Amino acid sequence: MIHITHLDHLVLTVKDIKKTCDFYQQVLGMEVITFLNDRKALKFGNQKINLHLAGGEIQPHALSPTPGSADLCLISKTDLDQIVGFLKDQQITIEAGPVERTGAVGKLRSVYIRDPDQNLIEVSNDLTNQPLAPETVS
């Protein structure tokens, strides 16, 4: 059996590399990096999102690479109320939230937005290690 320890990168197929880079850098604070033959990726923490231009995907690639087909959940240390305020200031539509969800390791509080290709992006606070609210005695 293979033992997987973590995700290194994933690939998004996009219509416009620059527009995608601008969005993820300016809205989500990711670092745009350039590697092999001027390819672009979005770096955050110890992970990255490689970008493929629709119609010019790097081999090998997904069977049916399609802009707008991704649904990603990203964890942020920024308080979700601050995130909501920032998104509103940037005139970015919040599709849903704040709502509670279940992530890979526990409870999340999330909002949903769309990137330039209409991928669904869930931005979440991890509530797993937050202290429980004090019990009230009646």
Short mmCIF file of N, CA, C and O in Angstrom, two decimals, residues 1-6:
data_model
loop_
_atom_site.label_atom_id
_atom_site.label_comp_id
_atom_site.label_asym_id
_atom_site.label_seq_id
_atom_site.Cartn_x
_atom_site.Cartn_y
_atom_site.Cartn_z
N MET A 1 0.84 -1.19 0.00
CA MET A 1 0.00 0.00 0.00
C MET A 1 0.89 1.25 0.00
O MET A 1 1.94 1.27 0.63
N ILE A 2 0.46 2.28 -0.68
CA ILE A 2 1.15 3.57 -0.72
C ILE A 2 0.66 4.42 0.44
O ILE A 2 -0.53 4.45 0.75
N HIS A 3 1.58 5.12 1.09
CA HIS A 3 1.24 6.01 2.21
C HIS A 3 1.46 7.46 1.78
O HIS A 3 2.60 7.92 1.65
N ILE A 4 0.39 8.20 1.53
CA ILE A 4 0.45 9.61 1.11
C ILE A 4 0.54 10.49 2.35
O ILE A 4 -0.20 10.28 3.32
N THR A 5 1.43 11.48 2.32
CA THR A 5 1.60 12.36 3.48
C THR A 5 1.01 13.75 3.31
O THR A 5 0.59 14.37 4.28
N HIS A 6 0.98 14.29 2.10
CA HIS A 6 0.41 15.62 1.90
C HIS A 6 0.28 15.94 0.41
O HIS A 6 0.82 15.21 -0.42
#
